[in-house]
CSV table of C-alpha atoms in Angstrom, one decimal:
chain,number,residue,atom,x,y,z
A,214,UNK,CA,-10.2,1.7,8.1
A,215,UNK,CA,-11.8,1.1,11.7
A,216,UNK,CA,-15.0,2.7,10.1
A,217,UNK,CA,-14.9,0.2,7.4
A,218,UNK,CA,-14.5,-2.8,9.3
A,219,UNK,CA,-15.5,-2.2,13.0
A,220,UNK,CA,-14.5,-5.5,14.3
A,221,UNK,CA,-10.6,-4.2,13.3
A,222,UNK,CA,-8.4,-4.6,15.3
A,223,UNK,CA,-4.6,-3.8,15.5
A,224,UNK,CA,-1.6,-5.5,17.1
A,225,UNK,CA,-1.1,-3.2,20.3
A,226,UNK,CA,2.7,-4.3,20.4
A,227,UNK,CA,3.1,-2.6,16.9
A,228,UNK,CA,0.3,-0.3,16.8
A,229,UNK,CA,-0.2,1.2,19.8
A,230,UNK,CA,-2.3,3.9,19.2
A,231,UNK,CA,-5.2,4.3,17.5
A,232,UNK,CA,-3.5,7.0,15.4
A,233,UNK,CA,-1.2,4.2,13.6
A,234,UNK,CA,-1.5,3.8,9.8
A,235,UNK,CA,-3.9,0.5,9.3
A,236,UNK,CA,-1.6,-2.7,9.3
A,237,UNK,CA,-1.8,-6.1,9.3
A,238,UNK,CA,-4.2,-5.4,5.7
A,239,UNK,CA,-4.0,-8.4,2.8
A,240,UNK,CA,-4.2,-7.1,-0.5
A,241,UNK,CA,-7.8,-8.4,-0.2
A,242,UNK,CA,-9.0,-6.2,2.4
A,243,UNK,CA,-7.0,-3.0,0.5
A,244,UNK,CA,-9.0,-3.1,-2.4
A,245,UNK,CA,-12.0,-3.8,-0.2
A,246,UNK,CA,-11.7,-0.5,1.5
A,247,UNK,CA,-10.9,0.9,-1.6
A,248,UNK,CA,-14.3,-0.1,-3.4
A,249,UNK,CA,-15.7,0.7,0.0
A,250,UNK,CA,-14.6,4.5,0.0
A,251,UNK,CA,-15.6,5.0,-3.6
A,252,UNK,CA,-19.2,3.7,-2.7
A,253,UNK,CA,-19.2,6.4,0.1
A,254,UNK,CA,-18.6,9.2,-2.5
A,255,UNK,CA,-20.2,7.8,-5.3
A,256,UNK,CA,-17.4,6.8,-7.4
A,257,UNK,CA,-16.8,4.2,-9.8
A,258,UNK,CA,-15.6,0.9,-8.4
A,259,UNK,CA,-12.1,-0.6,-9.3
A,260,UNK,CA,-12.8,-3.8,-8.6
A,261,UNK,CA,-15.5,-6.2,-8.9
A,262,UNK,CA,-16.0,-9.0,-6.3
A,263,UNK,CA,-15.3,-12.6,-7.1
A,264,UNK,CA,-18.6,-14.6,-7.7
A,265,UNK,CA,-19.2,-15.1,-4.3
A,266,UNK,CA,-19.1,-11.4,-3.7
A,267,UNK,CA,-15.8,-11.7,-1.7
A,268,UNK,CA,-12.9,-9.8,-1.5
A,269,UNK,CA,-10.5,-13.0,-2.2
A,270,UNK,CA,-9.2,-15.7,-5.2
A,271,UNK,CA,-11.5,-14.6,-8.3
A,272,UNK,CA,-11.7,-10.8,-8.0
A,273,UNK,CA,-12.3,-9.3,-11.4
A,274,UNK,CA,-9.6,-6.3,-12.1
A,275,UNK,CA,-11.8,-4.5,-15.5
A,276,UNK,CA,-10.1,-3.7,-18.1
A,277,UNK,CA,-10.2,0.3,-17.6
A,278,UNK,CA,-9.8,0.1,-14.2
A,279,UNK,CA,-7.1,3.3,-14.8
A,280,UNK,CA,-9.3,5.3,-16.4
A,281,UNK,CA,-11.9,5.2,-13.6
A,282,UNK,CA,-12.5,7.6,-11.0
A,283,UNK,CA,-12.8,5.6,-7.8
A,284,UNK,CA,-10.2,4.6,-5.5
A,285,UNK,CA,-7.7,1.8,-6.2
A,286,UNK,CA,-4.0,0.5,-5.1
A,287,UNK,CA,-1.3,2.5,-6.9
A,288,UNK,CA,0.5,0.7,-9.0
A,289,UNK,CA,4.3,-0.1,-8.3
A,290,UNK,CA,5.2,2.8,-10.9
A,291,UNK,CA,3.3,4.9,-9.5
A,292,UNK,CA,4.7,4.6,-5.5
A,293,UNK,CA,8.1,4.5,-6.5
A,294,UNK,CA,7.7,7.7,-8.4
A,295,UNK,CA,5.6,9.5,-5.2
A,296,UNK,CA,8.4,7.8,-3.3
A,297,UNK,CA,11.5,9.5,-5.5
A,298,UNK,CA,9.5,13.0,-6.0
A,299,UNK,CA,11.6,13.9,-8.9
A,300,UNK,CA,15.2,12.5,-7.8
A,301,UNK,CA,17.2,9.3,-9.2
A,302,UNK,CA,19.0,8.5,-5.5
A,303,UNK,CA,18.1,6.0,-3.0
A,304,UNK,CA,16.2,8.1,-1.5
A,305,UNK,CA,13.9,11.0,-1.8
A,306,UNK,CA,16.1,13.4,-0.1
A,307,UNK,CA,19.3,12.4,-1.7
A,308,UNK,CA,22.0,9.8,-0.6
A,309,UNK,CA,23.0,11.0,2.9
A,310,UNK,CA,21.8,8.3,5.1
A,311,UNK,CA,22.0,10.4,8.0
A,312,UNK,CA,19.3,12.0,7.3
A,313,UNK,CA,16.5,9.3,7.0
A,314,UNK,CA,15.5,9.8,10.6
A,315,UNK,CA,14.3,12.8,9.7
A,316,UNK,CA,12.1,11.1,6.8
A,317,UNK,CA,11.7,8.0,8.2
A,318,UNK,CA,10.8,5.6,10.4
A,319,UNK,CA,13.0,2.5,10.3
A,320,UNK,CA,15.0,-0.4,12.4
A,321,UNK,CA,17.3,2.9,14.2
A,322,UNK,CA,14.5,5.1,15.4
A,323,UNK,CA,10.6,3.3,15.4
A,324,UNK,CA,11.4,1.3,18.4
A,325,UNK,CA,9.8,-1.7,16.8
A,326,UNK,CA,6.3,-0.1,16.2
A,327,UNK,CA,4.6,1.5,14.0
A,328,UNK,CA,4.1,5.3,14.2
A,329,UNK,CA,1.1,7.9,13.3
A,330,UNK,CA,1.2,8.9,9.7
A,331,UNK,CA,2.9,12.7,8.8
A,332,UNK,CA,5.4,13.0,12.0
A,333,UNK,CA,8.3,13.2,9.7
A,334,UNK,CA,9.3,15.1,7.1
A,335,UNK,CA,7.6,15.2,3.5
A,336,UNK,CA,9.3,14.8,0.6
A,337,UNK,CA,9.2,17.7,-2.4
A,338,UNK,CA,5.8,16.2,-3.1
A,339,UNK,CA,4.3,16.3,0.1
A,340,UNK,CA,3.9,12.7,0.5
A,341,UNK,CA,4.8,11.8,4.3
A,342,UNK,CA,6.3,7.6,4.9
A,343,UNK,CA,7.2,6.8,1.5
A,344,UNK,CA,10.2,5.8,3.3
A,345,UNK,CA,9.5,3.1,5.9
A,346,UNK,CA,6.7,2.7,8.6
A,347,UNK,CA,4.7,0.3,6.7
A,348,UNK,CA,5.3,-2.1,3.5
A,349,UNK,CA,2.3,-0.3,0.7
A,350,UNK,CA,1.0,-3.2,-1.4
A,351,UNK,CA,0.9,-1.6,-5.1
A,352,UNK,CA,-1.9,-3.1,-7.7
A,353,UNK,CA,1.4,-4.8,-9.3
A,354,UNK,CA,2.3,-8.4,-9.9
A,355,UNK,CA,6.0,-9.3,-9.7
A,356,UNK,CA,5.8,-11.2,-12.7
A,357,UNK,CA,5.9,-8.4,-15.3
A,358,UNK,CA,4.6,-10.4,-18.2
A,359,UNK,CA,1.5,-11.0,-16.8
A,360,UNK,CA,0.9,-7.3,-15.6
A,361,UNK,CA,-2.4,-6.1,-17.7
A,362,UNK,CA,-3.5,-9.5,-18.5
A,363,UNK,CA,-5.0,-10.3,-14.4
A,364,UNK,CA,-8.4,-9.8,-14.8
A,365,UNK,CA,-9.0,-12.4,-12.6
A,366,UNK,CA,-7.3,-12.2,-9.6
A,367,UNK,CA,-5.5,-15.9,-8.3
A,368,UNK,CA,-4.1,-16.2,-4.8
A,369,UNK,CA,-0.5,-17.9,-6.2
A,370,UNK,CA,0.1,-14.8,-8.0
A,371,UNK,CA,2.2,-12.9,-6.1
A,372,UNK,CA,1.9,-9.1,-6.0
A,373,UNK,CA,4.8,-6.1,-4.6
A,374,UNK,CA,4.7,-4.0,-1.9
A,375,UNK,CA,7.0,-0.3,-1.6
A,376,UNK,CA,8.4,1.7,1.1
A,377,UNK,CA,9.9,-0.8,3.6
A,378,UNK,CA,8.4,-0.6,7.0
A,379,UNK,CA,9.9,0.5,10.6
A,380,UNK,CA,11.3,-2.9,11.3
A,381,UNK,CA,13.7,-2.5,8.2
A,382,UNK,CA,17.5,-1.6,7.7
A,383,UNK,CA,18.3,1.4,5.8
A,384,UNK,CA,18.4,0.0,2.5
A,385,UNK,CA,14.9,-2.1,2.7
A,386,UNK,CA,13.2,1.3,2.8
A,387,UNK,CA,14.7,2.9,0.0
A,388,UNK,CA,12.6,4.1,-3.1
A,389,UNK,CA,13.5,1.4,-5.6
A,390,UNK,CA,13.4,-1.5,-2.9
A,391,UNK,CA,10.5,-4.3,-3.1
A,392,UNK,CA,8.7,-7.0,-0.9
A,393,UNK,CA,7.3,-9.8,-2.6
A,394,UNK,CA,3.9,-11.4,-1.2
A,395,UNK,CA,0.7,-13.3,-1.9
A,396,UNK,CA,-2.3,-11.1,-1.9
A,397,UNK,CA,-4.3,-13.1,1.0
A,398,UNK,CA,-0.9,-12.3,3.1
A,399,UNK,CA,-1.5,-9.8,5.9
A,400,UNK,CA,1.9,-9.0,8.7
A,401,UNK,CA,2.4,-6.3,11.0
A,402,UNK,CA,4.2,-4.0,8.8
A,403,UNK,CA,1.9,-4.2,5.5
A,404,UNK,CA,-0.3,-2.0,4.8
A,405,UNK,CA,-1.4,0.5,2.1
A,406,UNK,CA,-1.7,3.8,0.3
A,407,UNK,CA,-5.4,4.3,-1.6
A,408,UNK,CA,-4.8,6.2,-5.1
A,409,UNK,CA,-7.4,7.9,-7.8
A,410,UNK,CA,-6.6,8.4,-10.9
A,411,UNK,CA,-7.0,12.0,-12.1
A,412,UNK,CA,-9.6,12.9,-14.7
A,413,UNK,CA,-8.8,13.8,-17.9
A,414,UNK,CA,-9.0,17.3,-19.0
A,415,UNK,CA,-10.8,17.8,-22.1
């Protein structure tokens, strides 16, 4: 992320070191990176720039943007279902809160900051942090109805973030919980996880 915007720079007091996940990221600046990443490898771009080639209120979503192959924001299906790796229980590794330290980190153990990505234990899918750390902002509205039919994006439609982040109680970060937010938002503990879809096989 530092590559991609050089002039980044982190909250020391929740991001101490420079091996933190990137935080304090708007749903703006996700899908930025993410269009910026798929430009790097020659990938098709998810998202088209508003008319004033911005990253903000008029972003155009296309129509197939699933079917494409460059990087995009997973959708809130998508990281609940990395986050549960095949279970139905709160949490990827079952129900036993006492184990979330080991998974996690959250209000008990992160000592109010942020920590580097993969120092806890996976879950069955290898995903590290589903649980805690940071907030991930998913492609997803909150208002289901309108999911599919935001081709343009508006800044008063608000948009959910997964995971919970290291400032949260137990049950903020478990895999069905959800944050609410406008996309221009950035915090301390938001930030994201890029996806690609797979190709098809023929």
């Amino acid at each position: 992320f530092k590559r991609f915007r050089e002039e980044y720079a982190p909250n020391k007091r929740y991001a101490p070191s420079p091996d933190c996940p990137a935080s304090e990221v708007s749903w703006y600046d996700a899908i930025a990176f993410c269009n910026w990443l798929s430009d790097r490898e020659g990938l098709r771009r998810c998202y088209e720039p508003n008319d004033e080639s911005n990253y903000a209120a008029g972003v155009r979503i296309p129509d197939d943007f699933l079917q494409r192959d460059g990087y995009r924001l997973p959708t809130e299906l998508e990281l609940e279902c990395l986050s549960r790796a095949g279970t139905e229980t709160n949490y990827s590794f079952g129900t036993a809160g006492g184990l979330l330290g080991n998974y996690a980190w959250y209000e008990k153990n992160a000592r109010n900051r942020t920590w580097p990505v993969g120092t806890k234990l996976p879950n069955a899918l290898g995903a590290f942090d589903t649980h805690g750390n940071l907030w991930e902002w998913s492609h997803d509205l909150k208002d289901v109805s309108k999911r599919g039919s935001d081709r343009v994006v508006i800044d008063r439609d608000a948009r959910l973030l997964c995971g919970g982040a290291f400032d949260n109680k137990p049950e903020r970060v478990e895999s069905g919980d959800r944050l609410v937010h406008y996309p221009y938002e950035l915090k301390y503990s938001y930030g994201f996880r890029p996806a690609r879809t797979l190709p098809s096989r023929q």
